[in-house]
Tab-separated table of C-alpha atoms in Angstrom:
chain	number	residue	atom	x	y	z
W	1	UNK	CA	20.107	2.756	7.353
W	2	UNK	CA	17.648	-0.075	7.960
W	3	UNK	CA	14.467	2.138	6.850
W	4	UNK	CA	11.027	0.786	8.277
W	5	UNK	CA	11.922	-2.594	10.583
W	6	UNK	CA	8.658	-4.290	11.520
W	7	UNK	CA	8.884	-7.107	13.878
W	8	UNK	CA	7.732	-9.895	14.253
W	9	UNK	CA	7.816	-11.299	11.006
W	10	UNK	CA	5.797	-14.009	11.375
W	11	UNK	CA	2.602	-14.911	14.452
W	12	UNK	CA	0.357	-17.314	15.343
W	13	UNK	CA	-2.296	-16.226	17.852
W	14	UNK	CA	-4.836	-18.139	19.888
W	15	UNK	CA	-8.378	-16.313	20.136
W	16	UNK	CA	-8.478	-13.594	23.067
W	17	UNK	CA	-4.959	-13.511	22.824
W	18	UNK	CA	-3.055	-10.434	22.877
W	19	UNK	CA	0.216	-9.094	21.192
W	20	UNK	CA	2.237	-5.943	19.920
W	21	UNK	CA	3.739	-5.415	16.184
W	22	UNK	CA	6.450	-3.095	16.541
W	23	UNK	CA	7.521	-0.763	13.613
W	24	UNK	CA	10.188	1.488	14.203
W	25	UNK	CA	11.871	4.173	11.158
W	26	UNK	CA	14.955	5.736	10.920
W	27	UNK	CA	13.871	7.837	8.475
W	28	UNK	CA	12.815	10.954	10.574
W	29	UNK	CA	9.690	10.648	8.978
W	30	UNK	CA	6.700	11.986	10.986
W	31	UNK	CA	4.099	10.566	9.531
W	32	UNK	CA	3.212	7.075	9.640
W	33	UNK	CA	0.905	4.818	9.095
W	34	UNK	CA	-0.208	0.703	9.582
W	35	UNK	CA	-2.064	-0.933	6.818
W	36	UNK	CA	-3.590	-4.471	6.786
W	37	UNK	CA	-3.691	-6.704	3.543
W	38	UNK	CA	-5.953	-9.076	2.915
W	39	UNK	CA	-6.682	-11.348	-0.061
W	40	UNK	CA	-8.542	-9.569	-2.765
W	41	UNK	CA	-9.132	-6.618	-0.503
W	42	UNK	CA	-6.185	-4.479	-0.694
W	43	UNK	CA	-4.750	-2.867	1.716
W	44	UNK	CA	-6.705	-1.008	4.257
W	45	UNK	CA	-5.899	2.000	6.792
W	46	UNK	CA	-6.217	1.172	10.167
W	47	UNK	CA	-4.478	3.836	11.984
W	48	UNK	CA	-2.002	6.609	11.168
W	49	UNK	CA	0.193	9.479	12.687
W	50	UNK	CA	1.219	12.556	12.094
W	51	UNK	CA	3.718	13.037	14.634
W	52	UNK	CA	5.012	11.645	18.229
W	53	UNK	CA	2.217	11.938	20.904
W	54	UNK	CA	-0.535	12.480	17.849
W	55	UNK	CA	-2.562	10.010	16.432
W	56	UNK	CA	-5.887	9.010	14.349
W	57	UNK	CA	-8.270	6.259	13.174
W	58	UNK	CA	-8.164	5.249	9.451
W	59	UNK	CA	-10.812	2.881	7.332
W	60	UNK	CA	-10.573	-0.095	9.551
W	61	UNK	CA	-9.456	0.831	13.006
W	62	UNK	CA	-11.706	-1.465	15.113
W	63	UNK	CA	-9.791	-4.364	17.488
W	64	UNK	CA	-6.904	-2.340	17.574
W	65	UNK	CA	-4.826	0.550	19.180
W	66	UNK	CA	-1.691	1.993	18.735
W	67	UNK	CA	0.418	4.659	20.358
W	68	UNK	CA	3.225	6.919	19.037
W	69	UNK	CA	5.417	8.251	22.250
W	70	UNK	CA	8.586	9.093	19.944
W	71	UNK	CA	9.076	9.769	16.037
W	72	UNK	CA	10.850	6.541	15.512
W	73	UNK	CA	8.663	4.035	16.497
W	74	UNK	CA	4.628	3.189	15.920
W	75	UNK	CA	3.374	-0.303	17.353
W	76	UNK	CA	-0.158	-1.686	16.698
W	77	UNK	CA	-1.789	-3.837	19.375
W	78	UNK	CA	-4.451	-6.233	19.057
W	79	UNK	CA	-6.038	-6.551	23.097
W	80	UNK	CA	-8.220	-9.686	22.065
W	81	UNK	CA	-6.806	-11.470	18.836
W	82	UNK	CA	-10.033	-12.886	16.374
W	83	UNK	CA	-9.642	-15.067	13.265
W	84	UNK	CA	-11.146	-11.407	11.405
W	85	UNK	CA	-7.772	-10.410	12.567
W	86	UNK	CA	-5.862	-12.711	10.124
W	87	UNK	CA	-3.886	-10.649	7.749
W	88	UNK	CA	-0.108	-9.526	6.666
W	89	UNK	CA	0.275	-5.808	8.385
W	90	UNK	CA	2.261	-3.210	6.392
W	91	UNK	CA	3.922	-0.303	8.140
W	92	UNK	CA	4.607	2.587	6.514
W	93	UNK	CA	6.490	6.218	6.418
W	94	UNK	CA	6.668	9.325	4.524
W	95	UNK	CA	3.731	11.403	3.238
W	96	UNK	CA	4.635	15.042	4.568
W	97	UNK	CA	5.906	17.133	2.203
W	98	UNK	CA	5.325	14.479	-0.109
W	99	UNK	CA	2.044	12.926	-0.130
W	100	UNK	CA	0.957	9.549	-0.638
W	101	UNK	CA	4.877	8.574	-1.805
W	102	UNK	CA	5.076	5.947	1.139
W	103	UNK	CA	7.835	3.813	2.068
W	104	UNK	CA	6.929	0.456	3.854
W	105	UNK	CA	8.312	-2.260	6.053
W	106	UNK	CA	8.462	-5.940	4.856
W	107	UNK	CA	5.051	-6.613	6.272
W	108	UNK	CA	4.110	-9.105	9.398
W	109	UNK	CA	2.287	-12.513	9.162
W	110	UNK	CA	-0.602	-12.548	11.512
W	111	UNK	CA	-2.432	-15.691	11.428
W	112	UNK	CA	-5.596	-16.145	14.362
W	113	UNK	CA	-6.382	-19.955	15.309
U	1	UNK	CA	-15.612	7.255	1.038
U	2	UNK	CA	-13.152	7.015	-2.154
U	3	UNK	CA	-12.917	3.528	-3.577
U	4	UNK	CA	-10.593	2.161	-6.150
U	5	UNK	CA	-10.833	-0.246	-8.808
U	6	UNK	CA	-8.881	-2.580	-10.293
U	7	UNK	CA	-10.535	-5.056	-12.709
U	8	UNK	CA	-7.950	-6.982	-13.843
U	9	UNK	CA	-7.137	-9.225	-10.983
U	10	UNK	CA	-4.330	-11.614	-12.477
U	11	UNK	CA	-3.001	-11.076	-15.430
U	12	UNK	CA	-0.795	-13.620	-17.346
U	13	UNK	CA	1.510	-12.444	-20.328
U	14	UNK	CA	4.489	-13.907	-22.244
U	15	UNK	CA	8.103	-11.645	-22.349
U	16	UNK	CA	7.832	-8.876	-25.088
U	17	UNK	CA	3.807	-8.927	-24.387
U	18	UNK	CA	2.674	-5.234	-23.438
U	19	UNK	CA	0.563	-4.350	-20.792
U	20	UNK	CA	-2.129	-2.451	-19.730
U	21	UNK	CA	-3.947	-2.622	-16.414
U	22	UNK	CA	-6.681	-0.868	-15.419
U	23	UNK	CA	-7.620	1.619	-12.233
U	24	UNK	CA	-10.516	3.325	-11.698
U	25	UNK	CA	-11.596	5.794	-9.060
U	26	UNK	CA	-14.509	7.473	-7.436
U	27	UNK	CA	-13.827	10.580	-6.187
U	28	UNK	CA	-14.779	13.538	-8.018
U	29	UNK	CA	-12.370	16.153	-6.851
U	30	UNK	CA	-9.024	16.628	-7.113
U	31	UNK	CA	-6.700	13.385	-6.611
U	32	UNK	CA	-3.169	12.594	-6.900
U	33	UNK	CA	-2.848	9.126	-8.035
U	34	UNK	CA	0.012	6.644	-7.787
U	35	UNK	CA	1.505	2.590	-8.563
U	36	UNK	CA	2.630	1.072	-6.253
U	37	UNK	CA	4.540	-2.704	-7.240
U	38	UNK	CA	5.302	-5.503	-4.920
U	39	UNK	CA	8.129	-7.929	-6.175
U	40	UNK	CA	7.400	-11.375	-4.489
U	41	UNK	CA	8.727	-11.508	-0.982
U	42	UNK	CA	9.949	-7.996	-0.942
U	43	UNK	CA	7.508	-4.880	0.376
U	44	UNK	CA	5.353	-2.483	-1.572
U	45	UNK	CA	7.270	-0.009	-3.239
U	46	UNK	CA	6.566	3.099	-5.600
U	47	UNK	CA	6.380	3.017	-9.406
U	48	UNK	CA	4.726	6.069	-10.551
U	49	UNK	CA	2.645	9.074	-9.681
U	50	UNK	CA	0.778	11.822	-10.754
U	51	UNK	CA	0.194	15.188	-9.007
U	52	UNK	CA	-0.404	17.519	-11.764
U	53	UNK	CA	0.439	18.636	-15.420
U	54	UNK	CA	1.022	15.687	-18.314
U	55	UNK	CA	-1.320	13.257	-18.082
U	56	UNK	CA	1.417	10.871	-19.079
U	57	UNK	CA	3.537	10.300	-16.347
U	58	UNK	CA	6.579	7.926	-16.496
U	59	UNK	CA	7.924	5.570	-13.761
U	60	UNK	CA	11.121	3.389	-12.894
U	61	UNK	CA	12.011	0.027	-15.031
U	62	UNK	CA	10.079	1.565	-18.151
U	63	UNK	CA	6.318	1.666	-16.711
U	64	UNK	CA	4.067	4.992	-17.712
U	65	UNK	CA	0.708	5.746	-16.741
U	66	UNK	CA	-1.536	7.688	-17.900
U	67	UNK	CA	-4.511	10.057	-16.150
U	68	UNK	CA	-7.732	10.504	-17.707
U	69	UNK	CA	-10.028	12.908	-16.050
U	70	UNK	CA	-13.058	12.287	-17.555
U	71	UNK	CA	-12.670	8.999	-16.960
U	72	UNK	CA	-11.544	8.648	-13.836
U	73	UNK	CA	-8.672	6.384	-14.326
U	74	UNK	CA	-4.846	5.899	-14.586
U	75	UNK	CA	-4.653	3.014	-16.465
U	76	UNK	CA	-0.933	1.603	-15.768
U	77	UNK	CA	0.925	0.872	-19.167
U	78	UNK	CA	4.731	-1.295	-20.179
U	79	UNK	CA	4.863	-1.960	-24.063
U	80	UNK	CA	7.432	-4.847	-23.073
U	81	UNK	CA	7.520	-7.040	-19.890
U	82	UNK	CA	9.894	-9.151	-19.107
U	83	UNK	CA	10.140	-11.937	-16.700
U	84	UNK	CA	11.281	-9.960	-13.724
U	85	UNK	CA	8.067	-8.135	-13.632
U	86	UNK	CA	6.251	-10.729	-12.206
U	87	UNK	CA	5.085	-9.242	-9.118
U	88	UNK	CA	1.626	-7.542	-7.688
U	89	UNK	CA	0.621	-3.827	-8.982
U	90	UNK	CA	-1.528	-1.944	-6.709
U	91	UNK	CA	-3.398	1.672	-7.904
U	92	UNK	CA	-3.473	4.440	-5.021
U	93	UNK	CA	-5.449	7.318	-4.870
U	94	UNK	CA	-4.732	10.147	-2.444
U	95	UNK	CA	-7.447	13.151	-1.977
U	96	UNK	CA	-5.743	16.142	-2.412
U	97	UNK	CA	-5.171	17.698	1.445
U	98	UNK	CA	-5.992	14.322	2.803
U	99	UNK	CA	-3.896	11.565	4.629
U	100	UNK	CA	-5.796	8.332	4.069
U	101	UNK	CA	-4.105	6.748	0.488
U	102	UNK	CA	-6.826	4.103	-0.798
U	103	UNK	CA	-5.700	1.285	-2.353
U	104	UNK	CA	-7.201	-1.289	-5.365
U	105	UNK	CA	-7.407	-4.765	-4.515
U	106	UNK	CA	-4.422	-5.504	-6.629
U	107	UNK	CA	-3.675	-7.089	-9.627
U	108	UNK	CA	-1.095	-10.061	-10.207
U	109	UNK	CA	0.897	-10.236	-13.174
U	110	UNK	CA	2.989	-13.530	-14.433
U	111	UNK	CA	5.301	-12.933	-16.803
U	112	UNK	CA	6.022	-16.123	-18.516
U	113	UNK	CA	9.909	-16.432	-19.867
């Protein structure tokens, strides 16, 4: 029972660049969500879902795009990679039937050169 | 849009110190508010939360909180750290019906041995 896997740990992106973070659960958790953390700023929303094939913006949803085709897994993608972009990304599970009691992955390193 | 505040942004106690750190939040209506602690390399995690009822709501490794309405905060309280509570405390608050949990900037706590 590996819980929320996000993958890759660690990136470093050129400018323009592009790339996928993969999150996948094995919770059977519908709802889930990616959060970026940045120094002194918290963590922020950038997208969430409620369910496979369903999907919505959050606080900072702008540069990126995600998709949700099955329950399990959630990926984020930045199309063209900015330094703005810099940040650890959190994903996370849980919330229905039990709201805001979220369960996250280990986070992923961006870094945007 | 909600925010939440944390004022204390790192805090630095000796073991057997207690502690009290502050959250503050700006909605008006009805919340449900929760901790959330990250131990240093590990991922978020939850301490405490409140939905309803006591004000005084008690968490894992002998952390309570408590709600104050008229205040609008949910101050987090430990009348004895120790060492391995060294890690980063972040306040939530979660509009009631909504999916979007907001998050304080954090605050870091060093427990000195």
């Amino acid at each position: 029972n590996a819980g929320v896997t996000q993958t890759p740990k660690f990136r470093i992106l050129k400018i323009g660049q592009s790339m996928t973070l993969q999150c996948t659960q094995d919770m059977n958790h519908n709802y889930m969500y990616w959060y970026r953390q940045d120094p002194g700023m918290g963590l922020k929303l950038i997208y969430y879902s409620v369910g496979a094939g369903i999907t919505d913006k959050g606080e900072v949803p702008n540069g990126y795009n995600v998709s949700r085709s099955t329950t399990e897994d959630f990926p984020l993608r930045l199309e063209l990679a900015a330094p703005s972009q810099t940040s650890v990304y959190f994903c996370a599970v849980g919330g229905q039937g039990a709201p805001g009691e979220l369960f996250f992955g280990e986070g992923s390193r961006l870094t945007v050169l | 849009a909600q925010s939440v505040s944390q004022h204390n942004h790192h805090v630095i106690l000796s073991e057997a110190a207690s502690l009290e750190l502050g959250c503050n939040y700006s909605y008006g209506g009805t919340v449900n508010l929760f901790w959330y602690v990250q131990y240093p390399g590990q991922h978020l995690q939850l301490l405490l939360k409140y939905f309803s009822g006591d004000p005084l709501v008690k968490g894992i490794k002998g952390f309570e909180a408590e709600f104050i309405k008229s205040k609008f905060s949910f101050n987090l309280r430990k009348p004895s750290v120790q060492w391995s509570d060294t890690a980063e405390y972040f306040c939530a608050v979660l509009q009631t019906g909504a999916n979007n949990l907001f998050f304080g900037t954090g605050t870091r706590l060093t427990v000195i041995p």
